[in-house]
Structures are given as structure tokens and as C-alpha cells.
């Protein structure tokens, strides 16, 4: 199968792409993550995926977008915010896959035990049905630690928070304020 993988970041892409290649699939990456804030972090993760693309020989298409204010002003629960965040990225990936002759699309988000896995799976399938392209589902979480270790061995930058400004404030800023107390 020719599979388009939405890549949320390089470290998360390591294990799923390796697994799909081992199973004789063709894998192409797509970077579209307007949820990564602030801009310095966005650029860092983008550059790291460029690095991984060269190291792994997996072609990656980069579609830039940066939408910090949408996340800052979002009114809703954490789950609703993450649903908006997943949907935005999966919709673009599904359309890109359909328009460019892929057999299916998937996302590296499926590797992370810190993401809402069931929500990603159901959104991936729903959006795939709406757009007209199958969503490739596999529970890649079994390879999470292996992928992170390989990312470390490759010298890839590994971020400390999910991505949006809200998750940045919750994890990084809280950590600093605790240290200062
Ligand atoms: S916590 Fe992660 S998945 Fe949820 S909105 Fe923020 S970046 Fe997106």
C-alpha cells in the first residue's frame, strides 16, 4: 500500500514509519501542524522532521500553517480542544492523500500513549469516510519506547510538551513556577 502518514513530529514518526516500511508499504510523510506554539518551537519541530526525512529517506511534504490565536481563544473542554486539533490536521491529510493517489492515510499520533488514542482512531475513520479515503489504523503504542530510543540515537530533538500554547502553559510554565517556589 502507498500510505500517507500525517507526521505530528519526528520522534513520533520513527516507529510507525519503520513498522509500515518493514511490512512492505510505501510511506510518505506530511507535516501540517498549526497547533505547535510558540513559533520557535514550530520551527524546531519542522526542522527536526526535515532532518529525519533525510536520515530515513522518507519523503515529507511540508504544508505550513501557524494558528496560535485559535488555540488561545478556544472556548471548550480539553477534549473538545484536542478534537478540534486532531480534526483540522486529519482533514487536510485525508484530502491530500485522496488528491495525490494514496491508498490510505494515517497519523503518527497513534504511537503516543499521551494522546487520546480512541478519539484519534474514531476521527481518522470518520474523516476518511467523509473524504473518501481509508484510514489506516494500527495501535503503534506498543513501539513507543523503542521509537523514542531510536529518535534519541538519531539525535532528534524531543519536545517536552504536546504542542499548543495551552499545553505549553500547563507543562513548561508550571514546571518553572514550581521550581521557583
Ligand atoms: S494538547 Fe495537544 S492534541 Fe490537545 S489541543 Fe493541544 S496540541 Fe492539540
PDB file of C-alpha atoms and ligand atoms in Angstrom:
ATOM      1  CA  UNK A   1       0.000   0.000   0.000  1.00  0.00           C
ATOM      2  CA  UNK A   2       1.020   3.572  -0.624  1.00  0.00           C
ATOM      3  CA  UNK A   3       0.324   5.249   2.712  1.00  0.00           C
ATOM      4  CA  UNK A   4       0.388   8.930   3.589  1.00  0.00           C
ATOM      5  CA  UNK A   5       1.395   9.463   7.188  1.00  0.00           C
ATOM      6  CA  UNK A   6       0.487  12.704   8.855  1.00  0.00           C
ATOM      7  CA  UNK A   7       3.597  13.314  10.987  1.00  0.00           C
ATOM      8  CA  UNK A   8       2.981  15.277  14.166  1.00  0.00           C
ATOM      9  CA  UNK A   9       6.726  15.345  14.885  1.00  0.00           C
ATOM     10  CA  UNK A  10       9.865  13.405  14.011  1.00  0.00           C
ATOM     11  CA  UNK A  11      10.233  11.287  17.186  1.00  0.00           C
ATOM     12  CA  UNK A  12       6.640  10.039  16.917  1.00  0.00           C
ATOM     13  CA  UNK A  13       7.116   9.215  13.220  1.00  0.00           C
ATOM     14  CA  UNK A  14      10.135   6.944  13.807  1.00  0.00           C
ATOM     15  CA  UNK A  15       8.411   3.748  14.952  1.00  0.00           C
ATOM     16  CA  UNK A  16       5.213   3.825  12.820  1.00  0.00           C
ATOM     17  CA  UNK A  17       7.087   4.601   9.596  1.00  0.00           C
ATOM     18  CA  UNK A  18       9.641   1.853  10.271  1.00  0.00           C
ATOM     19  CA  UNK A  19       6.879  -0.655  11.007  1.00  0.00           C
ATOM     20  CA  UNK A  20       4.968   0.209   7.832  1.00  0.00           C
ATOM     21  CA  UNK A  21       8.116   0.002   5.708  1.00  0.00           C
ATOM     22  CA  UNK A  22       9.001  -3.391   7.227  1.00  0.00           C
ATOM     23  CA  UNK A  23       5.558  -4.577   6.136  1.00  0.00           C
ATOM     24  CA  UNK A  24       6.378  -3.620   2.549  1.00  0.00           C
ATOM     25  CA  UNK A  25       4.331  -0.437   2.348  1.00  0.00           C
ATOM     26  CA  UNK A  26       5.421   2.760   0.649  1.00  0.00           C
ATOM     27  CA  UNK A  27       5.435   5.593   3.181  1.00  0.00           C
ATOM     28  CA  UNK A  28       5.279   9.339   2.580  1.00  0.00           C
ATOM     29  CA  UNK A  29       5.092  11.953   5.305  1.00  0.00           C
ATOM     30  CA  UNK A  30       3.001  15.081   5.601  1.00  0.00           C
ATOM     31  CA  UNK A  31       3.818  17.835   8.089  1.00  0.00           C
ATOM     32  CA  UNK A  32       0.818  20.016   8.826  1.00  0.00           C
ATOM     33  CA  UNK A  33       0.700  21.054  12.470  1.00  0.00           C
ATOM     34  CA  UNK A  34      -0.600  24.606  13.055  1.00  0.00           C
ATOM     35  CA  UNK A  35      -1.094  23.586  16.699  1.00  0.00           C
ATOM     36  CA  UNK A  36       2.605  23.885  17.548  1.00  0.00           C
ATOM     37  CA  UNK A  37       3.336  27.069  19.502  1.00  0.00           C
ATOM     38  CA  UNK A  38       5.227  29.304  20.015  1.00  0.00           C
ATOM     39  CA  UNK A  39       6.811  29.908  16.608  1.00  0.00           C
ATOM     40  CA  UNK A  40      10.324  28.961  17.772  1.00  0.00           C
ATOM     41  CA  UNK A  41       9.017  25.542  18.781  1.00  0.00           C
ATOM     42  CA  UNK A  42       7.145  25.192  15.484  1.00  0.00           C
ATOM     43  CA  UNK A  43      10.351  25.829  13.555  1.00  0.00           C
ATOM     44  CA  UNK A  44      12.329  23.465  15.743  1.00  0.00           C
ATOM     45  CA  UNK A  45       9.931  20.555  15.208  1.00  0.00           C
ATOM     46  CA  UNK A  46       9.692  21.305  11.480  1.00  0.00           C
ATOM     47  CA  UNK A  47      13.486  21.333  11.128  1.00  0.00           C
ATOM     48  CA  UNK A  48      13.747  18.108  13.111  1.00  0.00           C
ATOM     49  CA  UNK A  49      11.332  16.392  10.737  1.00  0.00           C
ATOM     50  CA  UNK A  50      13.415  17.617   7.777  1.00  0.00           C
ATOM     51  CA  UNK A  51      16.403  16.012   9.482  1.00  0.00           C
ATOM     52  CA  UNK A  52      14.546  12.712   9.980  1.00  0.00           C
ATOM     53  CA  UNK A  53      13.318  12.762   6.377  1.00  0.00           C
ATOM     54  CA  UNK A  54      16.934  12.919   5.192  1.00  0.00           C
ATOM     55  CA  UNK A  55      18.141  10.281   7.670  1.00  0.00           C
ATOM     56  CA  UNK A  56      15.353   7.821   6.885  1.00  0.00           C
ATOM     57  CA  UNK A  57      14.989   8.572   3.180  1.00  0.00           C
ATOM     58  CA  UNK A  58      11.237   9.052   3.656  1.00  0.00           C
ATOM     59  CA  UNK A  59       9.903  11.946   1.545  1.00  0.00           C
ATOM     60  CA  UNK A  60       7.927  14.519   3.520  1.00  0.00           C
ATOM     61  CA  UNK A  61       5.645  17.263   2.219  1.00  0.00           C
ATOM     62  CA  UNK A  62       5.558  20.384   4.407  1.00  0.00           C
ATOM     63  CA  UNK A  63       2.405  22.476   4.495  1.00  0.00           C
ATOM     64  CA  UNK A  64       2.972  25.436   6.740  1.00  0.00           C
ATOM     65  CA  UNK A  65       0.359  26.951   8.990  1.00  0.00           C
ATOM     66  CA  UNK A  66       0.578  28.624  12.384  1.00  0.00           C
ATOM     67  CA  UNK A  67      -2.620  29.282  14.313  1.00  0.00           C
ATOM     68  CA  UNK A  68      -1.788  30.214  17.892  1.00  0.00           C
ATOM     69  CA  UNK A  69      -4.699  32.642  18.444  1.00  0.00           C
ATOM     70  CA  UNK A  70      -7.285  29.934  17.571  1.00  0.00           C
ATOM     71  CA  UNK A  71      -5.972  27.826  20.444  1.00  0.00           C
ATOM     72  CA  UNK A  72      -5.656  30.766  22.834  1.00  0.00           C
ATOM     73  CA  UNK A  73      -9.254  31.843  22.313  1.00  0.00           C
ATOM     74  CA  UNK A  74     -10.816  28.375  22.054  1.00  0.00           C
ATOM     75  CA  UNK A  75     -13.755  28.027  24.429  1.00  0.00           C
ATOM     76  CA  UNK A  76     -14.414  24.441  25.376  1.00  0.00           C
ATOM     77  CA  UNK A  77     -13.131  21.490  27.343  1.00  0.00           C
ATOM     78  CA  UNK A  78      -9.703  19.957  26.884  1.00  0.00           C
ATOM     79  CA  UNK A  79     -11.250  17.069  24.955  1.00  0.00           C
ATOM     80  CA  UNK A  80     -13.097  19.460  22.642  1.00  0.00           C
ATOM     81  CA  UNK A  81      -9.898  21.416  22.024  1.00  0.00           C
ATOM     82  CA  UNK A  82      -7.957  18.261  21.215  1.00  0.00           C
ATOM     83  CA  UNK A  83     -10.780  17.098  18.956  1.00  0.00           C
ATOM     84  CA  UNK A  84     -10.584  20.364  17.004  1.00  0.00           C
ATOM     85  CA  UNK A  85      -6.803  19.976  16.850  1.00  0.00           C
ATOM     86  CA  UNK A  86      -6.872  16.367  15.589  1.00  0.00           C
ATOM     87  CA  UNK A  87      -9.707  17.051  13.120  1.00  0.00           C
ATOM     88  CA  UNK A  88      -8.008  20.016  11.495  1.00  0.00           C
ATOM     89  CA  UNK A  89      -4.865  18.036  10.804  1.00  0.00           C
ATOM     90  CA  UNK A  90      -6.561  14.777   9.794  1.00  0.00           C
ATOM     91  CA  UNK A  91      -8.917  16.552   7.391  1.00  0.00           C
ATOM     92  CA  UNK A  92      -6.053  18.116   5.499  1.00  0.00           C
ATOM     93  CA  UNK A  93      -4.119  14.832   5.479  1.00  0.00           C
ATOM     94  CA  UNK A  94      -7.114  12.884   4.175  1.00  0.00           C
ATOM     95  CA  UNK A  95      -7.732  15.385   1.371  1.00  0.00           C
ATOM     96  CA  UNK A  96      -4.056  15.437   0.464  1.00  0.00           C
ATOM     97  CA  UNK A  97      -3.981  11.627   0.346  1.00  0.00           C
ATOM     98  CA  UNK A  98      -7.047  11.483  -1.881  1.00  0.00           C
ATOM     99  CA  UNK A  99      -5.796  14.185  -4.242  1.00  0.00           C
ATOM    100  CA  UNK A 100      -2.376  12.574  -4.605  1.00  0.00           C
ATOM    101  CA  UNK A 101      -3.314   8.960  -5.293  1.00  0.00           C
ATOM    102  CA  UNK A 102      -2.592   7.333  -1.951  1.00  0.00           C
ATOM    103  CA  UNK A 103      -4.301   4.071  -0.928  1.00  0.00           C
ATOM    104  CA  UNK A 104      -4.832   5.239   2.645  1.00  0.00           C
ATOM    105  CA  UNK A 105      -3.752   7.773   5.223  1.00  0.00           C
ATOM    106  CA  UNK A 106      -2.727   7.521   8.840  1.00  0.00           C
ATOM    107  CA  UNK A 107      -1.091   9.571  11.587  1.00  0.00           C
ATOM    108  CA  UNK A 108       1.950   9.256  13.819  1.00  0.00           C
ATOM    109  CA  UNK A 109      -0.285  10.456  16.670  1.00  0.00           C
ATOM    110  CA  UNK A 110      -1.305   6.785  17.019  1.00  0.00           C
ATOM    111  CA  UNK A 111       2.071   5.977  18.625  1.00  0.00           C
ATOM    112  CA  UNK A 112       1.713   8.197  21.666  1.00  0.00           C
ATOM    113  CA  UNK A 113       0.336   6.889  24.958  1.00  0.00           C
ATOM    114  CA  UNK A 114      -0.175  10.554  25.937  1.00  0.00           C
ATOM    115  CA  UNK A 115      -2.728  11.279  23.194  1.00  0.00           C
ATOM    116  CA  UNK A 116      -6.445  10.454  23.186  1.00  0.00           C
ATOM    117  CA  UNK A 117      -5.940   7.304  21.115  1.00  0.00           C
ATOM    118  CA  UNK A 118      -9.588   6.247  20.788  1.00  0.00           C
ATOM    119  CA  UNK A 119     -10.617   9.731  19.692  1.00  0.00           C
ATOM    120  CA  UNK A 120      -7.874   9.840  17.039  1.00  0.00           C
ATOM    121  CA  UNK A 121      -8.967   6.434  15.727  1.00  0.00           C
ATOM    122  CA  UNK A 122     -12.642   7.362  15.510  1.00  0.00           C
ATOM    123  CA  UNK A 123     -11.927  10.767  13.932  1.00  0.00           C
ATOM    124  CA  UNK A 124      -9.485   9.226  11.449  1.00  0.00           C
ATOM    125  CA  UNK A 125     -12.111   6.724  10.324  1.00  0.00           C
ATOM    126  CA  UNK A 126     -14.939   9.267  10.238  1.00  0.00           C
ATOM    127  CA  UNK A 127     -12.947  11.829   8.263  1.00  0.00           C
ATOM    128  CA  UNK A 128     -11.667   9.095   5.944  1.00  0.00           C
ATOM    129  CA  UNK A 129     -15.266   8.076   5.204  1.00  0.00           C
ATOM    130  CA  UNK A 130     -16.303  11.684   4.588  1.00  0.00           C
ATOM    131  CA  UNK A 131     -13.381  12.426   2.280  1.00  0.00           C
ATOM    132  CA  UNK A 132     -13.374   9.035   0.559  1.00  0.00           C
ATOM    133  CA  UNK A 133     -10.004   7.580   1.588  1.00  0.00           C
ATOM    134  CA  UNK A 134      -9.449   4.684   4.024  1.00  0.00           C
ATOM    135  CA  UNK A 135      -7.836   5.466   7.364  1.00  0.00           C
ATOM    136  CA  UNK A 136      -5.048   3.011   8.160  1.00  0.00           C
ATOM    137  CA  UNK A 137      -5.350   2.131  11.838  1.00  0.00           C
ATOM    138  CA  UNK A 138      -2.745   0.324  13.905  1.00  0.00           C
ATOM    139  CA  UNK A 139      -2.067   0.592  17.601  1.00  0.00           C
ATOM    140  CA  UNK A 140       1.544   1.760  17.360  1.00  0.00           C
ATOM    141  CA  UNK A 141       1.744   2.457  21.091  1.00  0.00           C
ATOM    142  CA  UNK A 142       3.487  -0.896  21.641  1.00  0.00           C
ATOM    143  CA  UNK A 143       6.536   0.620  19.908  1.00  0.00           C
ATOM    144  CA  UNK A 144       6.506   3.981  21.645  1.00  0.00           C
ATOM    145  CA  UNK A 145       9.572   3.402  23.845  1.00  0.00           C
ATOM    146  CA  UNK A 146      11.514   1.790  21.020  1.00  0.00           C
ATOM    147  CA  UNK A 147      10.723   4.746  18.753  1.00  0.00           C
ATOM    148  CA  UNK A 148      11.772   7.273  21.370  1.00  0.00           C
ATOM    149  CA  UNK A 149      15.057   5.435  21.923  1.00  0.00           C
ATOM    150  CA  UNK A 150      15.731   5.353  18.172  1.00  0.00           C
ATOM    151  CA  UNK A 151      14.893   9.053  17.941  1.00  0.00           C
ATOM    152  CA  UNK A 152      17.447   9.703  20.676  1.00  0.00           C
ATOM    153  CA  UNK A 153      20.043   7.576  18.841  1.00  0.00           C
ATOM    154  CA  UNK A 154      19.394   9.595  15.665  1.00  0.00           C
ATOM    155  CA  UNK A 155      19.992  12.818  17.581  1.00  0.00           C
ATOM    156  CA  UNK A 156      16.454  14.101  17.000  1.00  0.00           C
ATOM    157  CA  UNK A 157      15.117  16.905  19.166  1.00  0.00           C
ATOM    158  CA  UNK A 158      12.425  15.511  21.519  1.00  0.00           C
ATOM    159  CA  UNK A 159       9.911  18.018  22.802  1.00  0.00           C
ATOM    160  CA  UNK A 160       8.649  18.222  26.362  1.00  0.00           C
ATOM    161  CA  UNK A 161       5.008  19.123  25.725  1.00  0.00           C
ATOM    162  CA  UNK A 162       2.235  18.219  23.325  1.00  0.00           C
ATOM    163  CA  UNK A 163       2.292  21.314  21.135  1.00  0.00           C
ATOM    164  CA  UNK A 164      -0.320  24.037  21.610  1.00  0.00           C
ATOM    165  CA  UNK A 165       0.112  27.134  23.717  1.00  0.00           C
ATOM    166  CA  UNK A 166      -2.278  25.705  26.297  1.00  0.00           C
ATOM    167  CA  UNK A 167      -0.198  22.554  26.745  1.00  0.00           C
ATOM    168  CA  UNK A 168       2.923  24.733  26.842  1.00  0.00           C
ATOM    169  CA  UNK A 169       1.464  26.833  29.650  1.00  0.00           C
ATOM    170  CA  UNK A 170       0.288  23.743  31.519  1.00  0.00           C
ATOM    171  CA  UNK A 171       3.547  21.822  31.380  1.00  0.00           C
ATOM    172  CA  UNK A 172       6.527  24.106  30.821  1.00  0.00           C
ATOM    173  CA  UNK A 173       5.430  27.233  32.666  1.00  0.00           C
ATOM    174  CA  UNK A 174       4.032  25.238  35.601  1.00  0.00           C
ATOM    175  CA  UNK A 175       7.309  23.351  35.878  1.00  0.00           C
ATOM    176  CA  UNK A 176       9.240  26.630  36.043  1.00  0.00           C
ATOM    177  CA  UNK A 177       6.888  28.152  38.595  1.00  0.00           C
ATOM    178  CA  UNK A 178       7.175  25.035  40.806  1.00  0.00           C
ATOM    179  CA  UNK A 179      10.963  25.231  40.652  1.00  0.00           C
ATOM    180  CA  UNK A 180      10.845  28.902  41.638  1.00  0.00           C
ATOM    181  CA  UNK A 181       8.740  28.160  44.738  1.00  0.00           C
TER     182      UNK A 181
HETATM  183  S1  LIG B   1      -2.974  19.287  23.976  1.00  0.00           S
HETATM  184 FE1  LIG B   1      -2.048  18.509  22.079  1.00  0.00          FE
HETATM  185  S2  LIG B   1      -3.714  17.495  20.969  1.00  0.00           S
HETATM  186 FE2  LIG B   1      -4.657  18.803  22.542  1.00  0.00          FE
HETATM  187  S3  LIG B   1      -5.056  20.759  21.529  1.00  0.00           S
HETATM  188 FE3  LIG B   1      -3.039  20.934  22.461  1.00  0.00          FE
HETATM  189  S4  LIG B   1      -1.587  20.312  20.843  1.00  0.00           S
HETATM  190 FE4  LIG B   1      -3.614  19.611  20.227  1.00  0.00          FE
END
